[in-house]
């Protein structure tokens, strides 16, 4: 039976075939969340700081929703997992559950591009995917809570997918440490990008996304589903991966590799 990747098993977690399988599963997650999101209007007010008045909070409604969920999830160890990255890491409490023991899967690093992911999501991905139903009618009439709830799920799935690039980079580094170490020492960014890029695989991903978005977005009982009956803009889903997800994953991989040879901090040093 298929299951999620086992991060407690170092060999399994850094096996490229297992990583690819996990990335394919995350495609499904992201598409399904986007299908849920596009049933609501864009609702740009939920992305603007103080457009919705929140007591003792100066950010946007989405940021408030995201922070509240991260506070809850942090207390049950979500962000102790090496494949999870918080959007507000400096504002989260410690878990009350006992810590889990993971092997050292990744080299210590500070790569977290969640702000860039959120910016792309708000300003590029959602405007292309979501329904445009005229001007925002305000919090009394629009589905602000429903929209932001799904936005949080979309952002967390996108963040996990993109930051999984660290596992890809680590697995490739371990396959050929001498070659990668040379490029890292020389700060050969182009060489690193060429080494992690497989155009044929990227094209395969985009074709698979198109098929999934087209298939998941229609009523399977319909005899001749039309483009108009599709629940999501298929081209927008494909473009999201081509223009944002794949490039940002490469950015994570390269930023991680550039820190791969840095000295490991001494945890016992005062």
PDB file of C-alpha atoms in Angstrom, residues 11 29 32 40-41 60 84 136 156 178 185 193 254 270:
ATOM      1  CA  UNK A  11      17.877   5.741   3.478  1.00  0.00           C
ATOM      2  CA  UNK A  29      -2.901  17.928  -2.725  1.00  0.00           C
ATOM      3  CA  UNK A  32      -7.456  19.708  -4.869  1.00  0.00           C
ATOM      4  CA  UNK A  40     -14.751  31.686  -3.979  1.00  0.00           C
ATOM      5  CA  UNK A  41     -13.911  35.110  -5.467  1.00  0.00           C
ATOM      6  CA  UNK A  60      -3.616  40.977   6.894  1.00  0.00           C
ATOM      7  CA  UNK A  84       7.710  21.458   7.378  1.00  0.00           C
ATOM      8  CA  UNK A 136     -14.829  42.882  -3.379  1.00  0.00           C
ATOM      9  CA  UNK A 156       1.278  25.124   3.485  1.00  0.00           C
ATOM     10  CA  UNK A 178      33.161  15.550  -5.063  1.00  0.00           C
ATOM     11  CA  UNK A 185      33.425  26.074  -3.260  1.00  0.00           C
ATOM     12  CA  UNK A 193      21.520  24.779 -11.665  1.00  0.00           C
ATOM     13  CA  UNK A 254      20.749  25.914  -4.871  1.00  0.00           C
ATOM     14  CA  UNK A 270      27.464  27.940  25.237  1.00  0.00           C
TER      15      UNK A 270
END
